Amino acid sequence: MAFVTRLQSFVRTAWPWVRIPFWIGVGLFFGFLLPYTLVLNKRVQDRFNDLVFAVPTRVFARPLQLEAGEPMTPAALELELTFAGYSEDGKGELPGRWGKHGGRYTISSRGYAGPDGGELPKRIVVTMGRGVVASVVDAGSGKPLKEAHLDPARIATVYGAQQEERRIVHLADVPPLLVSGLQAVEDRDFKHHIGIDFTAILRAAFANLRAGHTVQGGSTLTQQLVRNLFLDRNQNFTRKFNEAILSLLIEAHYPKSRILEAYINEVFLGQQGSQAVHGFAAAAEFYFGRRLEELRPQEIALLVGMVKGPSYYDPRRYPEHALARRNLVLEQFAKTGLMTAAQAKAAEATPLGIADNAQLPHNRFPAFMDLVRRQIRADFDDDTLRAGNLSIFTTLDPAAQLYAEKAVTEAVKSLGKRGNAIQAAGVVTDAHTGSVLAVIGSKTPGDPGFNRAMDAQRPVGSTIKPFVYLVALTDPAHWNLGTLLDDSPVSMRQPDGSMWEPHNDDNQSHGMLPMVDALAHSWNLATIHLGLEVGLPRIQAFLESFGFKGINPSPSLLIGAQDMAPLQLAQLYEYLASDGHALPLLAVRGVVDGNGRTIKRYEVQEGPGEYQPAVRLITWAMQQVAVFGTAHSIGDSGLAWLNAAGKTGTSNDTRDSWFAGFTGDRLAVFWMGRDDNKPTGLFGATGGLRIWRNLFARLPTRPLSAEPGPGLEMAWINPADGKRTDPQCSGARQLPVVAGSLPPEVDSCFWQRVGNFFGVGDNNNPPSQPAPAPSH
């Protein structure tokens, strides 16, 4: 009682002096601190709840198929391995590693799960042949494998508006050395403090005072996590105050394991351009090209050491700083019993081992990703994608994309100063399935701006002509590749009263000439006469059947006065490349949820095909374009073996340069022009075709058969009357025709031989051969 009496007396005596500070304190507590703490508490809970589900939507390329006979080159295989995050160790013993011995590659795949079911990890030996995979065998048993797949490269991450990269891992999947080592180096009392370690603060203050500068920090892992999640790096009282309250709130709400897991996934560990690298799992791939669980002790030590200063200890920029810091961490591991002294010394003797080509996906292909987003928009909105925990498996072929980018860069560079104002775009597809393998939206790789491949509507020029001829050839009773076309001048009055008088690129007319030559040389006048005779409405309706709107109804359509984007033109040419199958172009194979369950599959059901005899005739005729026509530079080069089919295109005043061409399994369409629509001085053969050739000089592919397709037969034709003739007759041309479309009777050119006998003709002349066309 005496104590209580004395306390009351003290309070009565002191109250006049403390009552004002007391009421101010109460007012601050209830008027500011309590509401402020409640606001921060709500922020903490919301942010941590987000972290539970904040697994980003991941976007993958297609898995690389390795099968005997599949087109492949050593350069392309190594490019694919590098892009997929595989590293060369000479042996290929660990997952994600490969080794090379001559033409033999030993690869340890990592396995994957996808919409097609995926594949388990395996160690394989791939032997390369001349432009193809010679064999694939199991490295353990030596047994041949029908096929194997490498896990697809991760090409992009959809994670809100910020360019950040994470690999979300659960604490149970983190290497124990990382969990224990992180606490040993950064926060030894982590399991016992309340978010703020006052002992550590005093210890750090004493050490810094003794050294005369900052040598030790007193922040707990919880405080560091708060900085990553909520605060900036400003050193002021307000930030320190917020840091303390937030740390206490986090510790009050969540168990230590949850806090540690969040830290491991959120800590900032580096920068890749404008993209921040968050978390140890992402850092493992960024610096070492391997998954977190595959890291060695010295690599774990480096990442733990980088927590103190990711920029200062960046092993690529400052390897001497990084090495010293790593070895210091290894000593700490030894002192705390996580490693023996001998193990630590052995680890210190190893190099840093940073992978030269390791990098994180950073939405490297914005034009392709633009197509992906547009194609899945009907099924997945932006909020769903940002919520994440989805895996989008695309059709992207990394080698095709990277080679196409390089082809564009080289073509633009070859133009010198003129190339400064030139832009380019293109699309590469699988000729048989319609899968989009690459999209180029700009001459600058990775440019996230205007996507010209999808949105640049430009006149397609002569690339439209094969479809004019195709419509004619659907009537084999009236038209074949030997039918003579009129290449005389055209003069037509337009609806506004003006005269339309088109001309050929050489400003000449060439009389009557076979259809195949008119297409190969891309003569405008012959095409116009043919199109008008076939019927403009039929050609317009054919183009509209592909879903295109606003098809030009005037005769100028016949020579390319029709605006299309490269993707649309690729859609048209896919019909030819796939042997008459109107396949939609798809960039997405399927979407898988966080549990590995396929929730959407994108597939194309191929029909029986349409107008296939006519398509095969046009394909053969387009192969002649690459032999003696406007694209003869293909046949004159080392690419002649491809037997490629293609067509050049040039718009008025050389404003647009196009080339569309396909091999046995790849189709590519390229455009070059200026955004301001001024003349470029480029024809189809000197612009778009140059990119195409650059691409196919590197891209593994199959040749297109030089033989006419099924349903066709080769016949000697007299173009003058379109009938079968003797091969020795003057002017005879051997051309494919629809089987059974010509009468079986053969004109023996008797009177021609009689004339030759009397000197009127010359029977020593061989059948006429077309001359190479000028490049345009």
JSON list of N, CA and C in Angstrom, two decimals, residues 507-573:
[
{"chain": "A", "resi": 507, "resn": "ASN", "atom": "N", "xyz": [8.50, -1.00, -119.73]},
{"chain": "A", "resi": 507, "resn": "ASN", "atom": "CA", "xyz": [7.82, -0.07, -120.65]},
{"chain": "A", "resi": 507, "resn": "ASN", "atom": "C", "xyz": [7.69, -0.63, -122.07]},
{"chain": "A", "resi": 508, "resn": "GLN", "atom": "N", "xyz": [7.69, -1.95, -122.19]},
{"chain": "A", "resi": 508, "resn": "GLN", "atom": "CA", "xyz": [7.53, -2.62, -123.48]},
{"chain": "A", "resi": 508, "resn": "GLN", "atom": "C", "xyz": [6.31, -3.53, -123.41]},
{"chain": "A", "resi": 509, "resn": "SER", "atom": "N", "xyz": [5.77, -3.87, -124.57]},
{"chain": "A", "resi": 509, "resn": "SER", "atom": "CA", "xyz": [4.77, -4.94, -124.66]},
{"chain": "A", "resi": 509, "resn": "SER", "atom": "C", "xyz": [5.42, -6.09, -125.41]},
{"chain": "A", "resi": 510, "resn": "HIS", "atom": "N", "xyz": [4.98, -7.31, -125.10]},
{"chain": "A", "resi": 510, "resn": "HIS", "atom": "CA", "xyz": [5.71, -8.48, -125.57]},
{"chain": "A", "resi": 510, "resn": "HIS", "atom": "C", "xyz": [4.85, -9.41, -126.41]},
{"chain": "A", "resi": 511, "resn": "GLY", "atom": "N", "xyz": [3.80, -8.86, -127.00]},
{"chain": "A", "resi": 511, "resn": "GLY", "atom": "CA", "xyz": [2.97, -9.65, -127.90]},
{"chain": "A", "resi": 511, "resn": "GLY", "atom": "C", "xyz": [2.27, -10.79, -127.19]},
{"chain": "A", "resi": 512, "resn": "MET", "atom": "N", "xyz": [2.19, -11.94, -127.85]},
{"chain": "A", "resi": 512, "resn": "MET", "atom": "CA", "xyz": [1.57, -13.13, -127.29]},
{"chain": "A", "resi": 512, "resn": "MET", "atom": "C", "xyz": [2.65, -13.99, -126.64]},
{"chain": "A", "resi": 513, "resn": "LEU", "atom": "N", "xyz": [2.42, -14.41, -125.42]},
{"chain": "A", "resi": 513, "resn": "LEU", "atom": "CA", "xyz": [3.42, -15.23, -124.74]},
{"chain": "A", "resi": 513, "resn": "LEU", "atom": "C", "xyz": [2.72, -16.21, -123.81]},
{"chain": "A", "resi": 514, "resn": "PRO", "atom": "N", "xyz": [3.37, -17.37, -123.54]},
{"chain": "A", "resi": 514, "resn": "PRO", "atom": "CA", "xyz": [2.75, -18.38, -122.69]},
{"chain": "A", "resi": 514, "resn": "PRO", "atom": "C", "xyz": [2.50, -17.85, -121.28]},
{"chain": "A", "resi": 515, "resn": "MET", "atom": "N", "xyz": [1.46, -18.37, -120.67]},
{"chain": "A", "resi": 515, "resn": "MET", "atom": "CA", "xyz": [1.09, -17.95, -119.32]},
{"chain": "A", "resi": 515, "resn": "MET", "atom": "C", "xyz": [2.25, -18.06, -118.35]},
{"chain": "A", "resi": 516, "resn": "VAL", "atom": "N", "xyz": [3.01, -19.17, -118.37]},
{"chain": "A", "resi": 516, "resn": "VAL", "atom": "CA", "xyz": [4.08, -19.36, -117.42]},
{"chain": "A", "resi": 516, "resn": "VAL", "atom": "C", "xyz": [5.13, -18.27, -117.55]},
{"chain": "A", "resi": 517, "resn": "ASP", "atom": "N", "xyz": [5.39, -17.80, -118.77]},
{"chain": "A", "resi": 517, "resn": "ASP", "atom": "CA", "xyz": [6.37, -16.73, -118.95]},
{"chain": "A", "resi": 517, "resn": "ASP", "atom": "C", "xyz": [5.83, -15.39, -118.48]},
{"chain": "A", "resi": 518, "resn": "ALA", "atom": "N", "xyz": [4.53, -15.18, -118.70]},
{"chain": "A", "resi": 518, "resn": "ALA", "atom": "CA", "xyz": [3.92, -13.92, -118.25]},
{"chain": "A", "resi": 518, "resn": "ALA", "atom": "C", "xyz": [4.02, -13.81, -116.73]},
{"chain": "A", "resi": 519, "resn": "LEU", "atom": "N", "xyz": [3.82, -14.94, -116.02]},
{"chain": "A", "resi": 519, "resn": "LEU", "atom": "CA", "xyz": [3.92, -14.90, -114.57]},
{"chain": "A", "resi": 519, "resn": "LEU", "atom": "C", "xyz": [5.37, -14.79, -114.11]},
{"chain": "A", "resi": 520, "resn": "ALA", "atom": "N", "xyz": [6.25, -15.57, -114.75]},
{"chain": "A", "resi": 520, "resn": "ALA", "atom": "CA", "xyz": [7.65, -15.57, -114.34]},
{"chain": "A", "resi": 520, "resn": "ALA", "atom": "C", "xyz": [8.29, -14.19, -114.52]},
{"chain": "A", "resi": 521, "resn": "HIS", "atom": "N", "xyz": [7.95, -13.52, -115.62]},
{"chain": "A", "resi": 521, "resn": "HIS", "atom": "CA", "xyz": [8.51, -12.19, -115.90]},
{"chain": "A", "resi": 521, "resn": "HIS", "atom": "C", "xyz": [7.66, -11.08, -115.29]},
{"chain": "A", "resi": 522, "resn": "SER", "atom": "N", "xyz": [6.50, -11.46, -114.74]},
{"chain": "A", "resi": 522, "resn": "SER", "atom": "CA", "xyz": [5.61, -10.51, -114.05]},
{"chain": "A", "resi": 522, "resn": "SER", "atom": "C", "xyz": [5.15, -9.39, -114.96]},
{"chain": "A", "resi": 523, "resn": "TRP", "atom": "N", "xyz": [4.72, -9.76, -116.18]},
{"chain": "A", "resi": 523, "resn": "TRP", "atom": "CA", "xyz": [4.24, -8.74, -117.11]},
{"chain": "A", "resi": 523, "resn": "TRP", "atom": "C", "xyz": [2.84, -8.29, -116.72]},
{"chain": "A", "resi": 524, "resn": "ASN", "atom": "N", "xyz": [2.69, -7.01, -116.51]},
{"chain": "A", "resi": 524, "resn": "ASN", "atom": "CA", "xyz": [1.41, -6.44, -116.07]},
{"chain": "A", "resi": 524, "resn": "ASN", "atom": "C", "xyz": [0.32, -6.56, -117.12]},
{"chain": "A", "resi": 525, "resn": "LEU", "atom": "N", "xyz": [0.67, -6.24, -118.37]},
{"chain": "A", "resi": 525, "resn": "LEU", "atom": "CA", "xyz": [-0.36, -6.16, -119.41]},
{"chain": "A", "resi": 525, "resn": "LEU", "atom": "C", "xyz": [-0.98, -7.53, -119.67]},
{"chain": "A", "resi": 526, "resn": "ALA", "atom": "N", "xyz": [-0.15, -8.56, -119.73]},
{"chain": "A", "resi": 526, "resn": "ALA", "atom": "CA", "xyz": [-0.68, -9.91, -119.94]},
{"chain": "A", "resi": 526, "resn": "ALA", "atom": "C", "xyz": [-1.59, -10.32, -118.79]},
{"chain": "A", "resi": 527, "resn": "THR", "atom": "N", "xyz": [-1.22, -9.95, -117.56]},
{"chain": "A", "resi": 527, "resn": "THR", "atom": "CA", "xyz": [-2.03, -10.30, -116.39]},
{"chain": "A", "resi": 527, "resn": "THR", "atom": "C", "xyz": [-3.38, -9.59, -116.44]},
{"chain": "A", "resi": 528, "resn": "ILE", "atom": "N", "xyz": [-3.37, -8.34, -116.85]},
{"chain": "A", "resi": 528, "resn": "ILE", "atom": "CA", "xyz": [-4.63, -7.59, -116.92]},
{"chain": "A", "resi": 528, "resn": "ILE", "atom": "C", "xyz": [-5.56, -8.20, -117.96]},
{"chain": "A", "resi": 529, "resn": "HIS", "atom": "N", "xyz": [-5.04, -8.51, -119.14]},
{"chain": "A", "resi": 529, "resn": "HIS", "atom": "CA", "xyz": [-5.87, -9.14, -120.17]},
{"chain": "A", "resi": 529, "resn": "HIS", "atom": "C", "xyz": [-6.45, -10.46, -119.66]},
{"chain": "A", "resi": 530, "resn": "LEU", "atom": "N", "xyz": [-5.62, -11.26, -118.98]},
{"chain": "A", "resi": 530, "resn": "LEU", "atom": "CA", "xyz": [-6.10, -12.54, -118.45]},
{"chain": "A", "resi": 530, "resn": "LEU", "atom": "C", "xyz": [-7.18, -12.31, -117.40]},
{"chain": "A", "resi": 531, "resn": "GLY", "atom": "N", "xyz": [-6.92, -11.41, -116.46]},
{"chain": "A", "resi": 531, "resn": "GLY", "atom": "CA", "xyz": [-7.87, -11.17, -115.38]},
{"chain": "A", "resi": 531, "resn": "GLY", "atom": "C", "xyz": [-9.21, -10.68, -115.88]},
{"chain": "A", "resi": 532, "resn": "LEU", "atom": "N", "xyz": [-9.20, -9.82, -116.89]},
{"chain": "A", "resi": 532, "resn": "LEU", "atom": "CA", "xyz": [-10.46, -9.31, -117.44]},
{"chain": "A", "resi": 532, "resn": "LEU", "atom": "C", "xyz": [-11.22, -10.42, -118.15]},
{"chain": "A", "resi": 533, "resn": "GLU", "atom": "N", "xyz": [-10.49, -11.31, -118.78]},
{"chain": "A", "resi": 533, "resn": "GLU", "atom": "CA", "xyz": [-11.15, -12.41, -119.49]},
{"chain": "A", "resi": 533, "resn": "GLU", "atom": "C", "xyz": [-11.70, -13.44, -118.48]},
{"chain": "A", "resi": 534, "resn": "VAL", "atom": "N", "xyz": [-10.95, -13.72, -117.43]},
{"chain": "A", "resi": 534, "resn": "VAL", "atom": "CA", "xyz": [-11.43, -14.65, -116.40]},
{"chain": "A", "resi": 534, "resn": "VAL", "atom": "C", "xyz": [-12.65, -14.07, -115.68]},
{"chain": "A", "resi": 535, "resn": "GLY", "atom": "N", "xyz": [-12.60, -12.76, -115.44]},
{"chain": "A", "resi": 535, "resn": "GLY", "atom": "CA", "xyz": [-13.70, -12.09, -114.75]},
{"chain": "A", "resi": 535, "resn": "GLY", "atom": "C", "xyz": [-13.25, -11.52, -113.42]},
{"chain": "A", "resi": 536, "resn": "LEU", "atom": "N", "xyz": [-13.21, -10.21, -113.32]},
{"chain": "A", "resi": 536, "resn": "LEU", "atom": "CA", "xyz": [-12.77, -9.55, -112.10]},
{"chain": "A", "resi": 536, "resn": "LEU", "atom": "C", "xyz": [-13.61, -9.97, -110.88]},
{"chain": "A", "resi": 537, "resn": "PRO", "atom": "N", "xyz": [-14.92, -10.12, -110.99]},
{"chain": "A", "resi": 537, "resn": "PRO", "atom": "CA", "xyz": [-15.72, -10.55, -109.82]},
{"chain": "A", "resi": 537, "resn": "PRO", "atom": "C", "xyz": [-15.28, -11.90, -109.27]},
{"chain": "A", "resi": 538, "resn": "ARG", "atom": "N", "xyz": [-14.88, -12.83, -110.15]},
{"chain": "A", "resi": 538, "resn": "ARG", "atom": "CA", "xyz": [-14.43, -14.14, -109.67]},
{"chain": "A", "resi": 538, "resn": "ARG", "atom": "C", "xyz": [-13.16, -14.01, -108.84]},
{"chain": "A", "resi": 539, "resn": "ILE", "atom": "N", "xyz": [-12.24, -13.17, -109.30]},
{"chain": "A", "resi": 539, "resn": "ILE", "atom": "CA", "xyz": [-10.97, -12.99, -108.57]},
{"chain": "A", "resi": 539, "resn": "ILE", "atom": "C", "xyz": [-11.22, -12.27, -107.26]},
{"chain": "A", "resi": 540, "resn": "GLN", "atom": "N", "xyz": [-12.08, -11.28, -107.28]},
{"chain": "A", "resi": 540, "resn": "GLN", "atom": "CA", "xyz": [-12.42, -10.56, -106.06]},
{"chain": "A", "resi": 540, "resn": "GLN", "atom": "C", "xyz": [-13.07, -11.50, -105.04]},
{"chain": "A", "resi": 541, "resn": "ALA", "atom": "N", "xyz": [-13.99, -12.33, -105.51]},
{"chain": "A", "resi": 541, "resn": "ALA", "atom": "CA", "xyz": [-14.68, -13.26, -104.61]},
{"chain": "A", "resi": 541, "resn": "ALA", "atom": "C", "xyz": [-13.71, -14.28, -104.02]},
{"chain": "A", "resi": 542, "resn": "PHE", "atom": "N", "xyz": [-12.74, -14.72, -104.82]},
{"chain": "A", "resi": 542, "resn": "PHE", "atom": "CA", "xyz": [-11.75, -15.68, -104.32]},
{"chain": "A", "resi": 542, "resn": "PHE", "atom": "C", "xyz": [-10.95, -15.07, -103.17]},
{"chain": "A", "resi": 543, "resn": "LEU", "atom": "N", "xyz": [-10.51, -13.83, -103.33]},
{"chain": "A", "resi": 543, "resn": "LEU", "atom": "CA", "xyz": [-9.74, -13.18, -102.28]},
{"chain": "A", "resi": 543, "resn": "LEU", "atom": "C", "xyz": [-10.60, -12.93, -101.03]},
{"chain": "A", "resi": 544, "resn": "GLU", "atom": "N", "xyz": [-11.85, -12.58, -101.23]},
{"chain": "A", "resi": 544, "resn": "GLU", "atom": "CA", "xyz": [-12.74, -12.33, -100.10]},
{"chain": "A", "resi": 544, "resn": "GLU", "atom": "C", "xyz": [-13.05, -13.61, -99.33]},
{"chain": "A", "resi": 545, "resn": "SER", "atom": "N", "xyz": [-12.89, -14.76, -100.00]},
{"chain": "A", "resi": 545, "resn": "SER", "atom": "CA", "xyz": [-13.16, -16.03, -99.31]},
{"chain": "A", "resi": 545, "resn": "SER", "atom": "C", "xyz": [-12.18, -16.29, -98.18]},
{"chain": "A", "resi": 546, "resn": "PHE", "atom": "N", "xyz": [-11.06, -15.56, -98.14]},
{"chain": "A", "resi": 546, "resn": "PHE", "atom": "CA", "xyz": [-10.09, -15.69, -97.06]},
{"chain": "A", "resi": 546, "resn": "PHE", "atom": "C", "xyz": [-10.42, -14.77, -95.89]},
{"chain": "A", "resi": 547, "resn": "GLY", "atom": "N", "xyz": [-11.55, -14.09, -95.98]},
{"chain": "A", "resi": 547, "resn": "GLY", "atom": "CA", "xyz": [-11.98, -13.21, -94.90]},
{"chain": "A", "resi": 547, "resn": "GLY", "atom": "C", "xyz": [-11.50, -11.79, -95.01]},
{"chain": "A", "resi": 548, "resn": "PHE", "atom": "N", "xyz": [-10.89, -11.42, -96.14]},
{"chain": "A", "resi": 548, "resn": "PHE", "atom": "CA", "xyz": [-10.39, -10.07, -96.31]},
{"chain": "A", "resi": 548, "resn": "PHE", "atom": "C", "xyz": [-11.54, -9.13, -96.67]},
{"chain": "A", "resi": 549, "resn": "LYS", "atom": "N", "xyz": [-11.49, -7.94, -96.09]},
{"chain": "A", "resi": 549, "resn": "LYS", "atom": "CA", "xyz": [-12.49, -6.92, -96.36]},
{"chain": "A", "resi": 549, "resn": "LYS", "atom": "C", "xyz": [-11.91, -5.86, -97.30]},
{"chain": "A", "resi": 550, "resn": "GLY", "atom": "N", "xyz": [-12.81, -5.18, -98.00]},
{"chain": "A", "resi": 550, "resn": "GLY", "atom": "CA", "xyz": [-12.40, -4.04, -98.82]},
{"chain": "A", "resi": 550, "resn": "GLY", "atom": "C", "xyz": [-11.51, -4.40, -99.99]},
{"chain": "A", "resi": 551, "resn": "ILE", "atom": "N", "xyz": [-11.77, -5.53, -100.64]},
{"chain": "A", "resi": 551, "resn": "ILE", "atom": "CA", "xyz": [-10.99, -5.89, -101.82]},
{"chain": "A", "resi": 551, "resn": "ILE", "atom": "C", "xyz": [-11.31, -4.91, -102.96]},
{"chain": "A", "resi": 552, "resn": "ASN", "atom": "N", "xyz": [-10.28, -4.40, -103.57]},
{"chain": "A", "resi": 552, "resn": "ASN", "atom": "CA", "xyz": [-10.40, -3.41, -104.65]},
{"chain": "A", "resi": 552, "resn": "ASN", "atom": "C", "xyz": [-11.20, -4.01, -105.82]},
{"chain": "A", "resi": 553, "resn": "PRO", "atom": "N", "xyz": [-12.34, -3.41, -106.21]},
{"chain": "A", "resi": 553, "resn": "PRO", "atom": "CA", "xyz": [-13.16, -3.99, -107.28]},
{"chain": "A", "resi": 553, "resn": "PRO", "atom": "C", "xyz": [-12.74, -3.55, -108.68]},
{"chain": "A", "resi": 554, "resn": "SER", "atom": "N", "xyz": [-11.70, -2.71, -108.78]},
{"chain": "A", "resi": 554, "resn": "SER", "atom": "CA", "xyz": [-11.32, -2.19, -110.10]},
{"chain": "A", "resi": 554, "resn": "SER", "atom": "C", "xyz": [-10.23, -3.06, -110.73]},
{"chain": "A", "resi": 555, "resn": "PRO", "atom": "N", "xyz": [-9.99, -2.91, -112.04]},
{"chain": "A", "resi": 555, "resn": "PRO", "atom": "CA", "xyz": [-8.96, -3.72, -112.73]},
{"chain": "A", "resi": 555, "resn": "PRO", "atom": "C", "xyz": [-7.56, -3.56, -112.15]},
{"chain": "A", "resi": 556, "resn": "SER", "atom": "N", "xyz": [-7.29, -2.45, -111.48]},
{"chain": "A", "resi": 556, "resn": "SER", "atom": "CA", "xyz": [-5.95, -2.26, -110.90]},
{"chain": "A", "resi": 556, "resn": "SER", "atom": "C", "xyz": [-5.63, -3.32, -109.84]},
{"chain": "A", "resi": 557, "resn": "LEU", "atom": "N", "xyz": [-6.68, -3.99, -109.31]},
{"chain": "A", "resi": 557, "resn": "LEU", "atom": "CA", "xyz": [-6.46, -5.09, -108.38]},
{"chain": "A", "resi": 557, "resn": "LEU", "atom": "C", "xyz": [-5.57, -6.16, -109.01]},
{"chain": "A", "resi": 558, "resn": "LEU", "atom": "N", "xyz": [-5.71, -6.37, -110.31]},
{"chain": "A", "resi": 558, "resn": "LEU", "atom": "CA", "xyz": [-5.04, -7.46, -111.01]},
{"chain": "A", "resi": 558, "resn": "LEU", "atom": "C", "xyz": [-3.52, -7.32, -110.97]},
{"chain": "A", "resi": 559, "resn": "ILE", "atom": "N", "xyz": [-3.03, -6.11, -110.79]},
{"chain": "A", "resi": 559, "resn": "ILE", "atom": "CA", "xyz": [-1.57, -5.91, -110.74]},
{"chain": "A", "resi": 559, "resn": "ILE", "atom": "C", "xyz": [-1.13, -5.38, -109.38]},
{"chain": "A", "resi": 560, "resn": "GLY", "atom": "N", "xyz": [-1.97, -5.58, -108.36]},
{"chain": "A", "resi": 560, "resn": "GLY", "atom": "CA", "xyz": [-1.51, -5.36, -107.00]},
{"chain": "A", "resi": 560, "resn": "GLY", "atom": "C", "xyz": [-1.92, -4.08, -106.33]},
{"chain": "A", "resi": 561, "resn": "ALA", "atom": "N", "xyz": [-2.92, -3.37, -106.84]},
{"chain": "A", "resi": 561, "resn": "ALA", "atom": "CA", "xyz": [-3.41, -2.17, -106.16]},
{"chain": "A", "resi": 561, "resn": "ALA", "atom": "C", "xyz": [-4.37, -2.58, -105.05]},
{"chain": "A", "resi": 562, "resn": "GLN", "atom": "N", "xyz": [-3.83, -3.29, -104.10]},
{"chain": "A", "resi": 562, "resn": "GLN", "atom": "CA", "xyz": [-4.60, -3.78, -102.97]},
{"chain": "A", "resi": 562, "resn": "GLN", "atom": "C", "xyz": [-3.72, -3.72, -101.73]},
{"chain": "A", "resi": 563, "resn": "ASP", "atom": "N", "xyz": [-4.18, -3.04, -100.71]},
{"chain": "A", "resi": 563, "resn": "ASP", "atom": "CA", "xyz": [-3.41, -2.91, -99.47]},
{"chain": "A", "resi": 563, "resn": "ASP", "atom": "C", "xyz": [-3.58, -4.14, -98.60]},
{"chain": "A", "resi": 564, "resn": "MET", "atom": "N", "xyz": [-2.47, -4.66, -98.12]},
{"chain": "A", "resi": 564, "resn": "MET", "atom": "CA", "xyz": [-2.46, -5.77, -97.17]},
{"chain": "A", "resi": 564, "resn": "MET", "atom": "C", "xyz": [-1.28, -5.61, -96.22]},
{"chain": "A", "resi": 565, "resn": "ALA", "atom": "N", "xyz": [-1.42, -6.19, -95.05]},
{"chain": "A", "resi": 565, "resn": "ALA", "atom": "CA", "xyz": [-0.29, -6.30, -94.13]},
{"chain": "A", "resi": 565, "resn": "ALA", "atom": "C", "xyz": [0.48, -7.57, -94.46]},
{"chain": "A", "resi": 566, "resn": "PRO", "atom": "N", "xyz": [1.76, -7.64, -94.12]},
{"chain": "A", "resi": 566, "resn": "PRO", "atom": "CA", "xyz": [2.52, -8.86, -94.38]},
{"chain": "A", "resi": 566, "resn": "PRO", "atom": "C", "xyz": [1.86, -10.13, -93.84]},
{"chain": "A", "resi": 567, "resn": "LEU", "atom": "N", "xyz": [1.22, -10.03, -92.67]},
{"chain": "A", "resi": 567, "resn": "LEU", "atom": "CA", "xyz": [0.56, -11.22, -92.12]},
{"chain": "A", "resi": 567, "resn": "LEU", "atom": "C", "xyz": [-0.59, -11.67, -93.02]},
{"chain": "A", "resi": 568, "resn": "GLN", "atom": "N", "xyz": [-1.32, -10.73, -93.59]},
{"chain": "A", "resi": 568, "resn": "GLN", "atom": "CA", "xyz": [-2.43, -11.08, -94.49]},
{"chain": "A", "resi": 568, "resn": "GLN", "atom": "C", "xyz": [-1.91, -11.72, -95.78]},
{"chain": "A", "resi": 569, "resn": "LEU", "atom": "N", "xyz": [-0.83, -11.17, -96.31]},
{"chain": "A", "resi": 569, "resn": "LEU", "atom": "CA", "xyz": [-0.26, -11.77, -97.51]},
{"chain": "A", "resi": 569, "resn": "LEU", "atom": "C", "xyz": [0.27, -13.16, -97.22]},
{"chain": "A", "resi": 570, "resn": "ALA", "atom": "N", "xyz": [0.85, -13.33, -96.04]},
{"chain": "A", "resi": 570, "resn": "ALA", "atom": "CA", "xyz": [1.30, -14.66, -95.64]},
{"chain": "A", "resi": 570, "resn": "ALA", "atom": "C", "xyz": [0.13, -15.63, -95.55]},
{"chain": "A", "resi": 571, "resn": "GLN", "atom": "N", "xyz": [-1.03, -15.14, -95.10]},
{"chain": "A", "resi": 571, "resn": "GLN", "atom": "CA", "xyz": [-2.22, -15.98, -95.04]},
{"chain": "A", "resi": 571, "resn": "GLN", "atom": "C", "xyz": [-2.62, -16.46, -96.43]},
{"chain": "A", "resi": 572, "resn": "LEU", "atom": "N", "xyz": [-2.53, -15.58, -97.42]},
{"chain": "A", "resi": 572, "resn": "LEU", "atom": "CA", "xyz": [-2.84, -15.95, -98.80]},
{"chain": "A", "resi": 572, "resn": "LEU", "atom": "C", "xyz": [-1.85, -17.00, -99.32]},
{"chain": "A", "resi": 573, "resn": "TYR", "atom": "N", "xyz": [-0.56, -16.75, -99.11]},
{"chain": "A", "resi": 573, "resn": "TYR", "atom": "CA", "xyz": [0.45, -17.66, -99.63]},
{"chain": "A", "resi": 573, "resn": "TYR", "atom": "C", "xyz": [0.50, -18.98, -98.89]}
]
